């Protein structure tokens, strides 16, 4: 018989899910109030800007996204429609394609970071000491047990939240 989670582990799970949902909602609202598109746009633009040559295959973009993205192709369509990214045919595999960030996409990602970083500070940073944040990262890292998961870094890079 498999072990069932303790009451404490179940309570931690519920709190984790509720807090994640609430904080993301608050940050989304902050971005909206600042006149920016949704957080998924920022995340997609960030991943494209970090990629070699500023391009990824759509499936690679989906895997890299910080937020769960069930409709990556629609998100890519919106980014392309707004001139923030372009689709390119893969030279090696004509059936495949790449999504490449444009200069306008890089600029929007940088502008969004000001509102996004303020939201992180407002909803997380102001509520935790640096020592508490490090402790929380350690606890969350212990939960990141999925195969192939990358180990988060404590250092933010290029105006982006650390993973």
Tab-separated table of N, CA, C and O in Angstrom, residues 20-128:
chain	number	residue	atom	x	y	z
A	20	UNK	N	0.285	30.622	-4.829
A	20	UNK	CA	0.766	30.766	-6.210
A	20	UNK	C	-0.297	31.442	-7.070
A	20	UNK	O	-0.016	32.371	-7.811
A	21	UNK	N	-1.521	30.991	-6.947
A	21	UNK	CA	-2.617	31.552	-7.733
A	21	UNK	C	-2.852	33.021	-7.377
A	21	UNK	O	-3.001	33.866	-8.267
A	22	UNK	N	-2.880	33.326	-6.108
A	22	UNK	CA	-3.141	34.705	-5.668
A	22	UNK	C	-2.028	35.660	-6.076
A	22	UNK	O	-2.304	36.765	-6.537
A	23	UNK	N	-0.785	35.252	-5.874
A	23	UNK	CA	0.334	36.132	-6.223
A	23	UNK	C	0.381	36.363	-7.732
A	23	UNK	O	0.561	37.492	-8.189
A	24	UNK	N	0.200	35.307	-8.524
A	24	UNK	CA	0.179	35.484	-9.979
A	24	UNK	C	-0.948	36.414	-10.400
A	24	UNK	O	-0.757	37.283	-11.256
A	25	UNK	N	-2.118	36.259	-9.790
A	25	UNK	CA	-3.241	37.127	-10.105
A	25	UNK	C	-2.918	38.577	-9.766
A	25	UNK	O	-3.219	39.486	-10.549
A	26	UNK	N	-2.300	38.811	-8.616
A	26	UNK	CA	-1.935	40.172	-8.220
A	26	UNK	C	-0.921	40.777	-9.192
A	26	UNK	O	-1.045	41.947	-9.586
A	27	UNK	N	0.075	40.010	-9.572
A	27	UNK	CA	1.085	40.501	-10.518
A	27	UNK	C	0.437	40.772	-11.879
A	27	UNK	O	0.721	41.796	-12.517
A	28	UNK	N	-0.449	39.886	-12.318
A	28	UNK	CA	-1.185	40.109	-13.577
A	28	UNK	C	-1.959	41.429	-13.518
A	28	UNK	O	-1.961	42.200	-14.477
A	29	UNK	N	-2.623	41.669	-12.396
A	29	UNK	CA	-3.391	42.904	-12.231
A	29	UNK	C	-2.472	44.126	-12.250
A	29	UNK	O	-2.823	45.161	-12.828
A	30	UNK	N	-1.307	44.025	-11.625
A	30	UNK	CA	-0.338	45.125	-11.645
A	30	UNK	C	0.107	45.428	-13.073
A	30	UNK	O	0.212	46.595	-13.465
A	31	UNK	N	0.376	44.385	-13.850
A	31	UNK	CA	0.772	44.582	-15.250
A	31	UNK	C	-0.361	45.241	-16.036
A	31	UNK	O	-0.132	46.164	-16.825
A	32	UNK	N	-1.580	44.774	-15.808
A	32	UNK	CA	-2.745	45.327	-16.507
A	32	UNK	C	-2.926	46.804	-16.168
A	32	UNK	O	-3.148	47.631	-17.061
A	33	UNK	N	-2.809	47.148	-14.886
A	33	UNK	CA	-2.947	48.550	-14.459
A	33	UNK	C	-1.879	49.433	-15.082
A	33	UNK	O	-2.112	50.608	-15.344
A	34	UNK	N	-0.701	48.867	-15.319
A	34	UNK	CA	0.395	49.614	-15.940
A	34	UNK	C	0.265	49.666	-17.459
A	34	UNK	O	1.104	50.261	-18.139
A	35	UNK	N	-0.786	49.037	-17.997
A	35	UNK	CA	-1.031	49.084	-19.437
A	35	UNK	C	-0.274	48.044	-20.245
A	35	UNK	O	-0.106	48.207	-21.454
A	36	UNK	N	0.171	46.989	-19.582
A	36	UNK	CA	0.939	45.957	-20.269
A	36	UNK	C	0.088	44.725	-20.546
A	36	UNK	O	-0.911	44.489	-19.881
A	37	UNK	N	0.537	43.910	-21.509
A	37	UNK	CA	-0.154	42.643	-21.796
A	37	UNK	C	0.078	41.641	-20.662
A	37	UNK	O	0.840	41.915	-19.725
A	38	UNK	N	-0.532	40.468	-20.756
A	38	UNK	CA	-0.414	39.457	-19.696
A	38	UNK	C	1.015	38.972	-19.467
A	38	UNK	O	1.885	39.078	-20.334
A	39	UNK	N	1.222	38.410	-18.290
A	39	UNK	CA	2.516	37.897	-17.872
A	39	UNK	C	3.056	36.834	-18.832
A	39	UNK	O	4.264	36.753	-19.043
A	40	UNK	N	2.197	36.046	-19.440
A	40	UNK	CA	2.647	35.022	-20.388
A	40	UNK	C	3.405	35.658	-21.555
A	40	UNK	O	4.353	35.066	-22.077
A	41	UNK	N	3.008	36.873	-21.954
A	41	UNK	CA	3.724	37.559	-23.019
A	41	UNK	C	5.147	37.861	-22.570
A	41	UNK	O	6.095	37.654	-23.310
A	42	UNK	N	5.276	38.379	-21.352
A	42	UNK	CA	6.608	38.681	-20.816
A	42	UNK	C	7.457	37.412	-20.793
A	42	UNK	O	8.598	37.415	-21.224
A	43	UNK	N	6.891	36.347	-20.276
A	43	UNK	CA	7.636	35.109	-20.135
A	43	UNK	C	8.100	34.584	-21.493
A	43	UNK	O	9.253	34.179	-21.645
A	44	UNK	N	7.232	34.616	-22.480
A	44	UNK	CA	7.605	34.161	-23.825
A	44	UNK	C	8.711	35.050	-24.411
A	44	UNK	O	9.695	34.544	-24.962
A	45	UNK	N	8.561	36.355	-24.265
A	45	UNK	CA	9.578	37.279	-24.789
A	45	UNK	C	10.910	37.098	-24.064
A	45	UNK	O	11.974	37.154	-24.680
A	46	UNK	N	10.849	36.878	-22.754
A	46	UNK	CA	12.070	36.651	-21.981
A	46	UNK	C	12.786	35.393	-22.486
A	46	UNK	O	13.999	35.416	-22.714
A	47	UNK	N	12.043	34.311	-22.654
A	47	UNK	CA	12.667	33.067	-23.112
A	47	UNK	C	13.252	33.215	-24.510
A	47	UNK	O	14.332	32.705	-24.788
A	48	UNK	N	12.553	33.922	-25.376
A	48	UNK	CA	13.088	34.152	-26.721
A	48	UNK	C	14.349	35.015	-26.654
A	48	UNK	O	15.327	34.753	-27.362
A	49	UNK	N	14.350	36.025	-25.807
A	49	UNK	CA	15.518	36.910	-25.715
A	49	UNK	C	16.726	36.180	-25.133
A	49	UNK	O	17.864	36.519	-25.462
A	50	UNK	N	16.505	35.190	-24.293
A	50	UNK	CA	17.598	34.411	-23.690
A	50	UNK	C	18.146	33.345	-24.638
A	50	UNK	O	19.250	32.851	-24.433
A	51	UNK	N	17.378	32.965	-25.629
A	51	UNK	CA	17.767	31.873	-26.531
A	51	UNK	C	18.880	32.315	-27.475
A	51	UNK	O	18.971	33.491	-27.833
A	52	UNK	N	19.715	31.367	-27.882
A	52	UNK	CA	20.740	31.691	-28.878
A	52	UNK	C	20.069	32.266	-30.131
A	52	UNK	O	19.080	31.724	-30.600
A	53	UNK	N	20.579	33.356	-30.612
A	53	UNK	CA	20.049	34.040	-31.795
A	53	UNK	C	18.613	34.534	-31.593
A	53	UNK	O	17.943	34.901	-32.543
A	54	UNK	N	18.106	34.504	-30.358
A	54	UNK	CA	16.768	35.030	-30.072
A	54	UNK	C	15.635	34.220	-30.672
A	54	UNK	O	14.562	34.752	-30.923
A	55	UNK	N	15.868	32.930	-30.862
A	55	UNK	CA	14.839	32.103	-31.497
A	55	UNK	C	14.748	30.726	-30.845
A	55	UNK	O	15.726	30.199	-30.337
A	56	UNK	N	13.531	30.195	-30.863
A	56	UNK	CA	13.262	28.854	-30.356
A	56	UNK	C	12.199	28.199	-31.224
A	56	UNK	O	11.384	28.900	-31.834
A	57	UNK	N	12.186	26.891	-31.241
A	57	UNK	CA	11.052	26.182	-31.833
A	57	UNK	C	9.878	26.360	-30.875
A	57	UNK	O	10.076	26.468	-29.668
A	58	UNK	N	8.652	26.370	-31.384
A	58	UNK	CA	7.497	26.539	-30.491
A	58	UNK	C	7.459	25.547	-29.335
A	58	UNK	O	7.144	25.923	-28.204
A	59	UNK	N	7.822	24.301	-29.580
A	59	UNK	CA	7.803	23.295	-28.510
A	59	UNK	C	8.861	23.617	-27.452
A	59	UNK	O	8.645	23.406	-26.260
A	60	UNK	N	9.996	24.151	-27.867
A	60	UNK	CA	11.037	24.544	-26.915
A	60	UNK	C	10.565	25.731	-26.082
A	60	UNK	O	10.816	25.786	-24.874
A	61	UNK	N	9.881	26.658	-26.714
A	61	UNK	CA	9.350	27.819	-26.003
A	61	UNK	C	8.367	27.367	-24.927
A	61	UNK	O	8.428	27.818	-23.786
A	62	UNK	N	7.492	26.454	-25.283
A	62	UNK	CA	6.509	25.955	-24.321
A	62	UNK	C	7.191	25.315	-23.118
A	62	UNK	O	6.790	25.528	-21.978
A	63	UNK	N	8.250	24.546	-23.348
A	63	UNK	CA	8.969	23.886	-22.255
A	63	UNK	C	9.673	24.886	-21.345
A	63	UNK	O	9.841	24.623	-20.158
A	64	UNK	N	10.100	26.014	-21.905
A	64	UNK	CA	10.853	27.003	-21.138
A	64	UNK	C	9.971	27.968	-20.354
A	64	UNK	O	10.449	28.646	-19.457
A	65	UNK	N	8.707	28.039	-20.695
A	65	UNK	CA	7.822	29.031	-20.083
A	65	UNK	C	7.743	28.854	-18.572
A	65	UNK	O	7.590	27.755	-18.069
A	66	UNK	N	7.813	29.982	-17.885
A	66	UNK	CA	7.704	29.995	-16.434
A	66	UNK	C	6.287	29.656	-16.010
A	66	UNK	O	6.074	28.994	-15.009
A	67	UNK	N	5.327	30.114	-16.766
A	67	UNK	CA	3.921	29.863	-16.470
A	67	UNK	C	3.420	28.711	-17.313
A	67	UNK	O	3.874	28.524	-18.438
A	68	UNK	N	2.463	27.939	-16.814
A	68	UNK	CA	1.904	26.895	-17.663
A	68	UNK	C	1.213	27.523	-18.869
A	68	UNK	O	0.466	28.478	-18.722
A	69	UNK	N	1.507	27.046	-20.042
A	69	UNK	CA	0.932	27.643	-21.243
A	69	UNK	C	0.345	26.534	-22.099
A	69	UNK	O	1.071	25.794	-22.736
A	70	UNK	N	-0.972	26.430	-22.067
A	70	UNK	CA	-1.642	25.353	-22.767
A	70	UNK	C	-1.930	25.701	-24.215
A	70	UNK	O	-2.245	24.836	-25.002
A	71	UNK	N	-1.838	26.960	-24.546
A	71	UNK	CA	-2.136	27.364	-25.921
A	71	UNK	C	-0.994	28.208	-26.470
A	71	UNK	O	-1.165	29.361	-26.831
A	72	UNK	N	0.173	27.609	-26.524
A	72	UNK	CA	1.369	28.316	-26.975
A	72	UNK	C	1.205	28.859	-28.384
A	72	UNK	O	1.637	29.974	-28.672
A	73	UNK	N	0.572	28.114	-29.261
A	73	UNK	CA	0.449	28.591	-30.647
A	73	UNK	C	-0.387	29.876	-30.718
A	73	UNK	O	-0.066	30.775	-31.493
A	74	UNK	N	-1.427	29.978	-29.909
A	74	UNK	CA	-2.218	31.222	-29.890
A	74	UNK	C	-1.396	32.378	-29.335
A	74	UNK	O	-1.484	33.495	-29.825
A	75	UNK	N	-0.607	32.101	-28.296
A	75	UNK	CA	0.263	33.136	-27.731
A	75	UNK	C	1.262	33.604	-28.789
A	75	UNK	O	1.465	34.801	-28.981
A	76	UNK	N	1.870	32.663	-29.487
A	76	UNK	CA	2.824	33.018	-30.544
A	76	UNK	C	2.126	33.841	-31.622
A	76	UNK	O	2.669	34.845	-32.095
A	77	UNK	N	0.915	33.443	-32.018
A	77	UNK	CA	0.158	34.201	-33.013
A	77	UNK	C	-0.028	35.652	-32.561
A	77	UNK	O	0.126	36.577	-33.356
A	78	UNK	N	-0.354	35.854	-31.294
A	78	UNK	CA	-0.555	37.217	-30.777
A	78	UNK	C	0.744	38.018	-30.808
A	78	UNK	O	0.743	39.194	-31.172
A	79	UNK	N	1.836	37.381	-30.422
A	79	UNK	CA	3.131	38.065	-30.443
A	79	UNK	C	3.517	38.454	-31.870
A	79	UNK	O	4.018	39.553	-32.104
A	80	UNK	N	3.258	37.547	-32.805
A	80	UNK	CA	3.554	37.822	-34.218
A	80	UNK	C	2.651	38.944	-34.728
A	80	UNK	O	3.120	39.885	-35.388
A	81	UNK	N	1.357	38.887	-34.414
A	81	UNK	CA	0.410	39.920	-34.851
A	81	UNK	C	0.804	41.302	-34.340
A	81	UNK	O	0.581	42.305	-35.014
A	82	UNK	N	1.389	41.351	-33.155
A	82	UNK	CA	1.798	42.630	-32.557
A	82	UNK	C	3.195	43.062	-32.988
A	82	UNK	O	3.685	44.104	-32.541
A	83	UNK	N	3.857	42.253	-33.813
A	83	UNK	CA	5.193	42.598	-34.282
A	83	UNK	C	6.283	42.372	-33.242
A	83	UNK	O	7.389	42.897	-33.370
A	84	UNK	N	5.993	41.567	-32.224
A	84	UNK	CA	6.945	41.308	-31.146
A	84	UNK	C	7.800	40.075	-31.434
A	84	UNK	O	8.836	39.874	-30.802
A	85	UNK	N	7.350	39.256	-32.364
A	85	UNK	CA	8.067	38.049	-32.777
A	85	UNK	C	7.706	37.764	-34.232
A	85	UNK	O	6.729	38.305	-34.757
A	86	UNK	N	8.535	36.948	-34.860
A	86	UNK	CA	8.257	36.499	-36.233
A	86	UNK	C	8.441	34.987	-36.289
A	86	UNK	O	9.218	34.417	-35.531
A	87	UNK	N	7.683	34.365	-37.186
A	87	UNK	CA	7.860	32.933	-37.447
A	87	UNK	C	8.818	32.791	-38.616
A	87	UNK	O	8.722	33.527	-39.592
A	88	UNK	N	9.744	31.827	-38.484
A	88	UNK	CA	10.687	31.543	-39.552
A	88	UNK	C	10.689	30.056	-39.833
A	88	UNK	O	10.605	29.251	-38.917
A	89	UNK	N	10.810	29.732	-41.083
A	89	UNK	CA	10.917	28.326	-41.477
A	89	UNK	C	12.302	27.814	-41.107
A	89	UNK	O	13.302	28.517	-41.258
A	90	UNK	N	12.353	26.583	-40.632
A	90	UNK	CA	13.627	25.946	-40.305
A	90	UNK	C	14.326	25.585	-41.612
A	90	UNK	O	13.732	24.936	-42.473
A	91	UNK	N	15.567	26.013	-41.770
A	91	UNK	CA	16.307	25.751	-43.007
A	91	UNK	C	16.635	24.271	-43.180
A	91	UNK	O	16.680	23.770	-44.292
A	92	UNK	N	16.836	23.578	-42.074
A	92	UNK	CA	17.190	22.158	-42.135
A	92	UNK	C	15.957	21.290	-42.339
A	92	UNK	O	15.951	20.371	-43.143
A	93	UNK	N	14.916	21.576	-41.586
A	93	UNK	CA	13.675	20.798	-41.644
A	93	UNK	C	12.566	21.756	-42.097
A	93	UNK	O	12.023	22.508	-41.302
A	94	UNK	N	12.233	21.728	-43.357
A	94	UNK	CA	11.280	22.689	-43.936
A	94	UNK	C	9.895	22.624	-43.289
A	94	UNK	O	9.115	23.545	-43.380
A	95	UNK	N	9.592	21.500	-42.621
A	95	UNK	CA	8.294	21.391	-41.948
A	95	UNK	C	8.300	22.119	-40.611
A	95	UNK	O	7.259	22.509	-40.115
A	96	UNK	N	9.488	22.271	-40.020
A	96	UNK	CA	9.604	22.916	-38.712
A	96	UNK	C	9.697	24.420	-38.842
A	96	UNK	O	9.917	24.966	-39.921
A	97	UNK	N	9.511	25.077	-37.722
A	97	UNK	CA	9.647	26.525	-37.730
A	97	UNK	C	10.240	27.006	-36.414
A	97	UNK	O	10.270	26.283	-35.415
A	98	UNK	N	10.727	28.232	-36.458
A	98	UNK	CA	11.261	28.908	-35.298
A	98	UNK	C	10.429	30.145	-35.037
A	98	UNK	O	9.818	30.697	-35.955
A	99	UNK	N	10.424	30.573	-33.787
A	99	UNK	CA	9.839	31.853	-33.405
A	99	UNK	C	11.010	32.699	-32.955
A	99	UNK	O	11.811	32.282	-32.121
A	100	UNK	N	11.115	33.896	-33.536
A	100	UNK	CA	12.238	34.782	-33.249
A	100	UNK	C	11.723	36.101	-32.696
A	100	UNK	O	10.776	36.679	-33.230
A	101	UNK	N	12.342	36.581	-31.635
A	101	UNK	CA	11.956	37.848	-31.039
A	101	UNK	C	12.418	38.998	-31.940
A	101	UNK	O	13.466	38.919	-32.574
A	102	UNK	N	11.617	40.045	-32.008
A	102	UNK	CA	11.982	41.235	-32.777
A	102	UNK	C	12.537	42.291	-31.818
A	102	UNK	O	12.462	42.149	-30.590
A	103	UNK	N	13.065	43.369	-32.387
A	103	UNK	CA	13.538	44.478	-31.549
A	103	UNK	C	12.399	45.045	-30.715
A	103	UNK	O	12.585	45.387	-29.543
A	104	UNK	N	11.206	45.126	-31.299
A	104	UNK	CA	10.038	45.618	-30.553
A	104	UNK	C	9.706	44.679	-29.394
A	104	UNK	O	9.317	45.136	-28.304
A	105	UNK	N	9.870	43.382	-29.604
A	105	UNK	CA	9.639	42.408	-28.542
A	105	UNK	C	10.639	42.562	-27.412
A	105	UNK	O	10.277	42.506	-26.231
A	106	UNK	N	11.903	42.775	-27.771
A	106	UNK	CA	12.934	43.000	-26.745
A	106	UNK	C	12.631	44.261	-25.938
A	106	UNK	O	12.776	44.279	-24.718
A	107	UNK	N	12.197	45.295	-26.617
A	107	UNK	CA	11.887	46.563	-25.944
A	107	UNK	C	10.701	46.407	-24.998
A	107	UNK	O	10.735	46.894	-23.865
A	108	UNK	N	9.641	45.730	-25.443
A	108	UNK	CA	8.477	45.531	-24.585
A	108	UNK	C	8.849	44.692	-23.363
A	108	UNK	O	8.442	45.014	-22.242
A	109	UNK	N	9.628	43.643	-23.552
A	109	UNK	CA	10.037	42.801	-22.425
A	109	UNK	C	10.786	43.631	-21.390
A	109	UNK	O	10.536	43.520	-20.192
A	110	UNK	N	11.664	44.510	-21.825
A	110	UNK	CA	12.408	45.370	-20.892
A	110	UNK	C	11.482	46.345	-20.177
A	110	UNK	O	11.624	46.579	-18.976
A	111	UNK	N	10.533	46.908	-20.896
A	111	UNK	CA	9.584	47.845	-20.276
A	111	UNK	C	8.685	47.122	-19.271
A	111	UNK	O	8.390	47.658	-18.198
A	112	UNK	N	8.231	45.932	-19.624
A	112	UNK	CA	7.356	45.170	-18.726
A	112	UNK	C	8.075	44.804	-17.437
A	112	UNK	O	7.438	44.704	-16.385
A	113	UNK	N	9.392	44.601	-17.504
A	113	UNK	CA	10.141	44.203	-16.318
A	113	UNK	C	9.993	45.228	-15.192
A	113	UNK	O	9.942	44.857	-14.018
A	114	UNK	N	9.882	46.505	-15.522
A	114	UNK	CA	9.740	47.511	-14.462
A	114	UNK	C	8.470	47.265	-13.647
A	114	UNK	O	8.505	47.296	-12.412
A	115	UNK	N	7.359	46.988	-14.298
A	115	UNK	CA	6.106	46.711	-13.583
A	115	UNK	C	6.142	45.328	-12.947
A	115	UNK	O	5.653	45.136	-11.823
A	116	UNK	N	6.716	44.358	-13.625
A	116	UNK	CA	6.787	42.995	-13.115
A	116	UNK	C	7.659	42.956	-11.857
A	116	UNK	O	7.281	42.372	-10.832
A	117	UNK	N	8.833	43.581	-11.922
A	117	UNK	CA	9.729	43.567	-10.764
A	117	UNK	C	9.105	44.299	-9.582
A	117	UNK	O	9.264	43.876	-8.433
A	118	UNK	N	8.367	45.376	-9.851
A	118	UNK	CA	7.665	46.083	-8.771
A	118	UNK	C	6.617	45.172	-8.144
A	118	UNK	O	6.424	45.177	-6.911
A	119	UNK	N	5.942	44.376	-8.958
A	119	UNK	CA	4.956	43.433	-8.446
A	119	UNK	C	5.591	42.342	-7.600
A	119	UNK	O	5.052	41.957	-6.563
A	120	UNK	N	6.747	41.855	-8.041
A	120	UNK	CA	7.456	40.835	-7.254
A	120	UNK	C	7.839	41.415	-5.896
A	120	UNK	O	7.652	40.774	-4.853
A	121	UNK	N	8.341	42.627	-5.904
A	121	UNK	CA	8.720	43.264	-4.645
A	121	UNK	C	7.497	43.481	-3.752
A	121	UNK	O	7.522	43.182	-2.559
A	122	UNK	N	6.420	43.981	-4.340
A	122	UNK	CA	5.199	44.283	-3.578
A	122	UNK	C	4.576	43.030	-2.968
A	122	UNK	O	4.180	43.033	-1.806
A	123	UNK	N	4.491	41.976	-3.747
A	123	UNK	CA	3.750	40.792	-3.321
A	123	UNK	C	4.605	39.691	-2.700
A	123	UNK	O	4.068	38.777	-2.076
A	124	UNK	N	5.937	39.774	-2.868
A	124	UNK	CA	6.817	38.755	-2.296
A	124	UNK	C	7.950	39.394	-1.491
A	124	UNK	O	8.093	39.147	-0.297
A	125	UNK	N	8.746	40.206	-2.156
A	125	UNK	CA	9.938	40.778	-1.520
A	125	UNK	C	9.668	41.575	-0.259
A	125	UNK	O	10.426	41.487	0.710
A	126	UNK	N	8.584	42.330	-0.250
A	126	UNK	CA	8.271	43.148	0.926
A	126	UNK	C	7.746	42.316	2.089
A	126	UNK	O	7.680	42.797	3.219
A	127	UNK	N	7.408	41.079	1.831
A	127	UNK	CA	6.834	40.209	2.862
A	127	UNK	C	7.844	39.210	3.429
A	127	UNK	O	7.560	38.538	4.421
A	128	UNK	N	9.005	39.101	2.779
A	128	UNK	CA	10.033	38.153	3.213
A	128	UNK	C	11.371	38.867	3.365
A	128	UNK	O	11.733	39.689	2.520
